[in-house]
């Protein structure tokens, strides 16, 4: 490992916690969850609801496995959450015509309305989080995070 990167590697004697990107990613994730849960609670939602409904909005009808992949949640957990959302009338489930073993999930009108409500409830979280950042800086940040993700995905 190069001396330049040693401050960023916990295995190095030169390691400095504040120079460790994963430390900041973990802290960011924690505070993001805290603020999002607080905001979403006001409209009767939570982060799993947010993730699943937004995945369906962007991707359209999706299998439980696809939702699990994009929500970064294990399939059995996603299955439980989806059926809870179905009980609330936010999603519909059906058996795939192409493969009877696959359960597909789609948004309902109530799910679409919940997205509207969640957007309003969480808007300030994102405005505050992006304060001082330009679209170019956000794009660079995303590109760097995707690079690290890609590196670890091929490890």
PDB file of N, CA and C in Angstrom, residues 86-130:
ATOM      1  N   UNK A  86     -49.044  -4.020   1.458  1.00  0.00           N
ATOM      2  CA  UNK A  86     -50.239  -4.449   0.742  1.00  0.00           C
ATOM      3  C   UNK A  86     -51.469  -4.357   1.667  1.00  0.00           C
ATOM      4  N   UNK A  87     -51.312  -4.736   2.922  1.00  0.00           N
ATOM      5  CA  UNK A  87     -52.413  -4.627   3.885  1.00  0.00           C
ATOM      6  C   UNK A  87     -52.872  -3.181   4.033  1.00  0.00           C
ATOM      7  N   UNK A  88     -51.939  -2.249   3.877  1.00  0.00           N
ATOM      8  CA  UNK A  88     -52.262  -0.817   3.972  1.00  0.00           C
ATOM      9  C   UNK A  88     -52.793  -0.264   2.656  1.00  0.00           C
ATOM     10  N   UNK A  89     -52.807  -1.081   1.603  1.00  0.00           N
ATOM     11  CA  UNK A  89     -53.321  -0.650   0.313  1.00  0.00           C
ATOM     12  C   UNK A  89     -52.346   0.166  -0.506  1.00  0.00           C
ATOM     13  N   UNK A  90     -51.052   0.130  -0.158  1.00  0.00           N
ATOM     14  CA  UNK A  90     -50.047   0.938  -0.857  1.00  0.00           C
ATOM     15  C   UNK A  90     -49.451   0.223  -2.060  1.00  0.00           C
ATOM     16  N   UNK A  91     -49.483  -1.114  -2.047  1.00  0.00           N
ATOM     17  CA  UNK A  91     -48.964  -1.905  -3.165  1.00  0.00           C
ATOM     18  C   UNK A  91     -49.905  -3.072  -3.426  1.00  0.00           C
ATOM     19  N   UNK A  92     -49.759  -3.643  -4.613  1.00  0.00           N
ATOM     20  CA  UNK A  92     -50.454  -4.875  -4.984  1.00  0.00           C
ATOM     21  C   UNK A  92     -49.408  -5.921  -5.305  1.00  0.00           C
ATOM     22  N   UNK A  93     -49.694  -7.174  -4.975  1.00  0.00           N
ATOM     23  CA  UNK A  93     -48.808  -8.261  -5.377  1.00  0.00           C
ATOM     24  C   UNK A  93     -49.567  -9.186  -6.316  1.00  0.00           C
ATOM     25  N   UNK A  94     -48.814  -9.800  -7.216  1.00  0.00           N
ATOM     26  CA  UNK A  94     -49.402 -10.763  -8.141  1.00  0.00           C
ATOM     27  C   UNK A  94     -48.326 -11.751  -8.536  1.00  0.00           C
ATOM     28  N   UNK A  95     -48.766 -12.879  -9.037  1.00  0.00           N
ATOM     29  CA  UNK A  95     -47.836 -13.895  -9.518  1.00  0.00           C
ATOM     30  C   UNK A  95     -47.430 -13.532 -10.943  1.00  0.00           C
ATOM     31  N   UNK A  96     -46.152 -13.633 -11.215  1.00  0.00           N
ATOM     32  CA  UNK A  96     -45.631 -13.341 -12.550  1.00  0.00           C
ATOM     33  C   UNK A  96     -46.220 -14.299 -13.567  1.00  0.00           C
ATOM     34  N   UNK A  97     -46.668 -13.751 -14.699  1.00  0.00           N
ATOM     35  CA  UNK A  97     -47.190 -14.582 -15.790  1.00  0.00           C
ATOM     36  C   UNK A  97     -46.071 -15.412 -16.414  1.00  0.00           C
ATOM     37  N   UNK A  98     -44.847 -14.889 -16.382  1.00  0.00           N
ATOM     38  CA  UNK A  98     -43.706 -15.572 -16.994  1.00  0.00           C
ATOM     39  C   UNK A  98     -43.144 -16.679 -16.104  1.00  0.00           C
ATOM     40  N   UNK A  99     -43.257 -16.506 -14.770  1.00  0.00           N
ATOM     41  CA  UNK A  99     -42.688 -17.478 -13.836  1.00  0.00           C
ATOM     42  C   UNK A  99     -43.545 -17.496 -12.581  1.00  0.00           C
ATOM     43  N   UNK A 100     -44.311 -18.531 -12.416  1.00  0.00           N
ATOM     44  CA  UNK A 100     -45.239 -18.634 -11.302  1.00  0.00           C
ATOM     45  C   UNK A 100     -44.592 -18.627  -9.929  1.00  0.00           C
ATOM     46  N   UNK A 101     -43.280 -18.778  -9.870  1.00  0.00           N
ATOM     47  CA  UNK A 101     -42.570 -18.740  -8.579  1.00  0.00           C
ATOM     48  C   UNK A 101     -42.260 -17.319  -8.143  1.00  0.00           C
ATOM     49  N   UNK A 102     -42.431 -16.355  -9.049  1.00  0.00           N
ATOM     50  CA  UNK A 102     -42.047 -14.965  -8.801  1.00  0.00           C
ATOM     51  C   UNK A 102     -43.270 -14.134  -8.423  1.00  0.00           C
ATOM     52  N   UNK A 103     -43.126 -13.395  -7.331  1.00  0.00           N
ATOM     53  CA  UNK A 103     -44.174 -12.464  -6.925  1.00  0.00           C
ATOM     54  C   UNK A 103     -43.778 -11.073  -7.393  1.00  0.00           C
ATOM     55  N   UNK A 104     -44.665 -10.436  -8.129  1.00  0.00           N
ATOM     56  CA  UNK A 104     -44.425  -9.070  -8.609  1.00  0.00           C
ATOM     57  C   UNK A 104     -45.192  -8.086  -7.743  1.00  0.00           C
ATOM     58  N   UNK A 105     -44.631  -6.897  -7.630  1.00  0.00           N
ATOM     59  CA  UNK A 105     -45.202  -5.861  -6.772  1.00  0.00           C
ATOM     60  C   UNK A 105     -45.386  -4.598  -7.602  1.00  0.00           C
ATOM     61  N   UNK A 106     -46.529  -3.939  -7.411  1.00  0.00           N
ATOM     62  CA  UNK A 106     -46.785  -2.685  -8.122  1.00  0.00           C
ATOM     63  C   UNK A 106     -47.437  -1.687  -7.173  1.00  0.00           C
ATOM     64  N   UNK A 107     -47.309  -0.422  -7.518  1.00  0.00           N
ATOM     65  CA  UNK A 107     -47.899   0.664  -6.727  1.00  0.00           C
ATOM     66  C   UNK A 107     -49.405   0.750  -6.952  1.00  0.00           C
ATOM     67  N   UNK A 108     -50.109   1.192  -5.927  1.00  0.00           N
ATOM     68  CA  UNK A 108     -51.530   1.514  -6.049  1.00  0.00           C
ATOM     69  C   UNK A 108     -51.668   3.035  -6.051  1.00  0.00           C
ATOM     70  N   UNK A 109     -52.875   3.510  -6.243  1.00  0.00           N
ATOM     71  CA  UNK A 109     -53.138   4.962  -6.151  1.00  0.00           C
ATOM     72  C   UNK A 109     -52.744   5.466  -4.767  1.00  0.00           C
ATOM     73  N   UNK A 110     -53.085   4.692  -3.737  1.00  0.00           N
ATOM     74  CA  UNK A 110     -52.722   5.086  -2.367  1.00  0.00           C
ATOM     75  C   UNK A 110     -51.202   5.129  -2.196  1.00  0.00           C
ATOM     76  N   UNK A 111     -50.493   4.213  -2.854  1.00  0.00           N
ATOM     77  CA  UNK A 111     -49.030   4.228  -2.819  1.00  0.00           C
ATOM     78  C   UNK A 111     -48.464   5.459  -3.494  1.00  0.00           C
ATOM     79  N   UNK A 112     -49.070   5.831  -4.621  1.00  0.00           N
ATOM     80  CA  UNK A 112     -48.661   7.064  -5.322  1.00  0.00           C
ATOM     81  C   UNK A 112     -48.880   8.279  -4.417  1.00  0.00           C
ATOM     82  N   UNK A 113     -50.005   8.311  -3.723  1.00  0.00           N
ATOM     83  CA  UNK A 113     -50.291   9.432  -2.823  1.00  0.00           C
ATOM     84  C   UNK A 113     -49.316   9.441  -1.646  1.00  0.00           C
ATOM     85  N   UNK A 114     -48.950   8.259  -1.147  1.00  0.00           N
ATOM     86  CA  UNK A 114     -47.985   8.194  -0.048  1.00  0.00           C
ATOM     87  C   UNK A 114     -46.640   8.768  -0.492  1.00  0.00           C
ATOM     88  N   UNK A 115     -46.269   8.534  -1.743  1.00  0.00           N
ATOM     89  CA  UNK A 115     -45.029   9.111  -2.263  1.00  0.00           C
ATOM     90  C   UNK A 115     -45.101  10.633  -2.218  1.00  0.00           C
ATOM     91  N   UNK A 116     -46.217  11.194  -2.631  1.00  0.00           N
ATOM     92  CA  UNK A 116     -46.406  12.650  -2.577  1.00  0.00           C
ATOM     93  C   UNK A 116     -46.261  13.134  -1.143  1.00  0.00           C
ATOM     94  N   UNK A 117     -46.912  12.446  -0.212  1.00  0.00           N
ATOM     95  CA  UNK A 117     -46.853  12.831   1.201  1.00  0.00           C
ATOM     96  C   UNK A 117     -45.437  12.706   1.760  1.00  0.00           C
ATOM     97  N   UNK A 118     -44.751  11.627   1.403  1.00  0.00           N
ATOM     98  CA  UNK A 118     -43.386  11.418   1.897  1.00  0.00           C
ATOM     99  C   UNK A 118     -42.435  12.472   1.335  1.00  0.00           C
ATOM    100  N   UNK A 119     -42.619  12.846   0.079  1.00  0.00           N
ATOM    101  CA  UNK A 119     -41.771  13.894  -0.509  1.00  0.00           C
ATOM    102  C   UNK A 119     -41.901  15.195   0.263  1.00  0.00           C
ATOM    103  N   UNK A 120     -43.146  15.577   0.537  1.00  0.00           N
ATOM    104  CA  UNK A 120     -43.370  16.815   1.292  1.00  0.00           C
ATOM    105  C   UNK A 120     -42.746  16.729   2.682  1.00  0.00           C
ATOM    106  N   UNK A 121     -42.917  15.576   3.334  1.00  0.00           N
ATOM    107  CA  UNK A 121     -42.429  15.403   4.704  1.00  0.00           C
ATOM    108  C   UNK A 121     -40.906  15.417   4.799  1.00  0.00           C
ATOM    109  N   UNK A 122     -40.226  14.970   3.746  1.00  0.00           N
ATOM    110  CA  UNK A 122     -38.764  14.816   3.806  1.00  0.00           C
ATOM    111  C   UNK A 122     -37.987  15.878   3.040  1.00  0.00           C
ATOM    112  N   UNK A 123     -38.684  16.759   2.370  1.00  0.00           N
ATOM    113  CA  UNK A 123     -38.006  17.748   1.524  1.00  0.00           C
ATOM    114  C   UNK A 123     -36.915  18.503   2.276  1.00  0.00           C
ATOM    115  N   UNK A 124     -37.178  18.921   3.503  1.00  0.00           N
ATOM    116  CA  UNK A 124     -36.194  19.707   4.251  1.00  0.00           C
ATOM    117  C   UNK A 124     -34.967  18.893   4.647  1.00  0.00           C
ATOM    118  N   UNK A 125     -35.117  17.585   4.808  1.00  0.00           N
ATOM    119  CA  UNK A 125     -33.961  16.741   5.111  1.00  0.00           C
ATOM    120  C   UNK A 125     -32.949  16.861   3.975  1.00  0.00           C
ATOM    121  N   UNK A 126     -33.446  16.787   2.742  1.00  0.00           N
ATOM    122  CA  UNK A 126     -32.542  16.850   1.597  1.00  0.00           C
ATOM    123  C   UNK A 126     -32.022  18.253   1.356  1.00  0.00           C
ATOM    124  N   UNK A 127     -32.875  19.265   1.548  1.00  0.00           N
ATOM    125  CA  UNK A 127     -32.407  20.644   1.384  1.00  0.00           C
ATOM    126  C   UNK A 127     -31.273  20.935   2.361  1.00  0.00           C
ATOM    127  N   UNK A 128     -31.432  20.498   3.609  1.00  0.00           N
ATOM    128  CA  UNK A 128     -30.384  20.720   4.614  1.00  0.00           C
ATOM    129  C   UNK A 128     -29.144  19.881   4.276  1.00  0.00           C
ATOM    130  N   UNK A 129     -29.358  18.627   3.894  1.00  0.00           N
ATOM    131  CA  UNK A 129     -28.228  17.749   3.587  1.00  0.00           C
ATOM    132  C   UNK A 129     -27.402  18.219   2.407  1.00  0.00           C
ATOM    133  N   UNK A 130     -28.042  18.821   1.421  1.00  0.00           N
ATOM    134  CA  UNK A 130     -27.342  19.285   0.224  1.00  0.00           C
ATOM    135  C   UNK A 130     -26.870  20.729   0.331  1.00  0.00           C
TER     136      UNK A 130
END
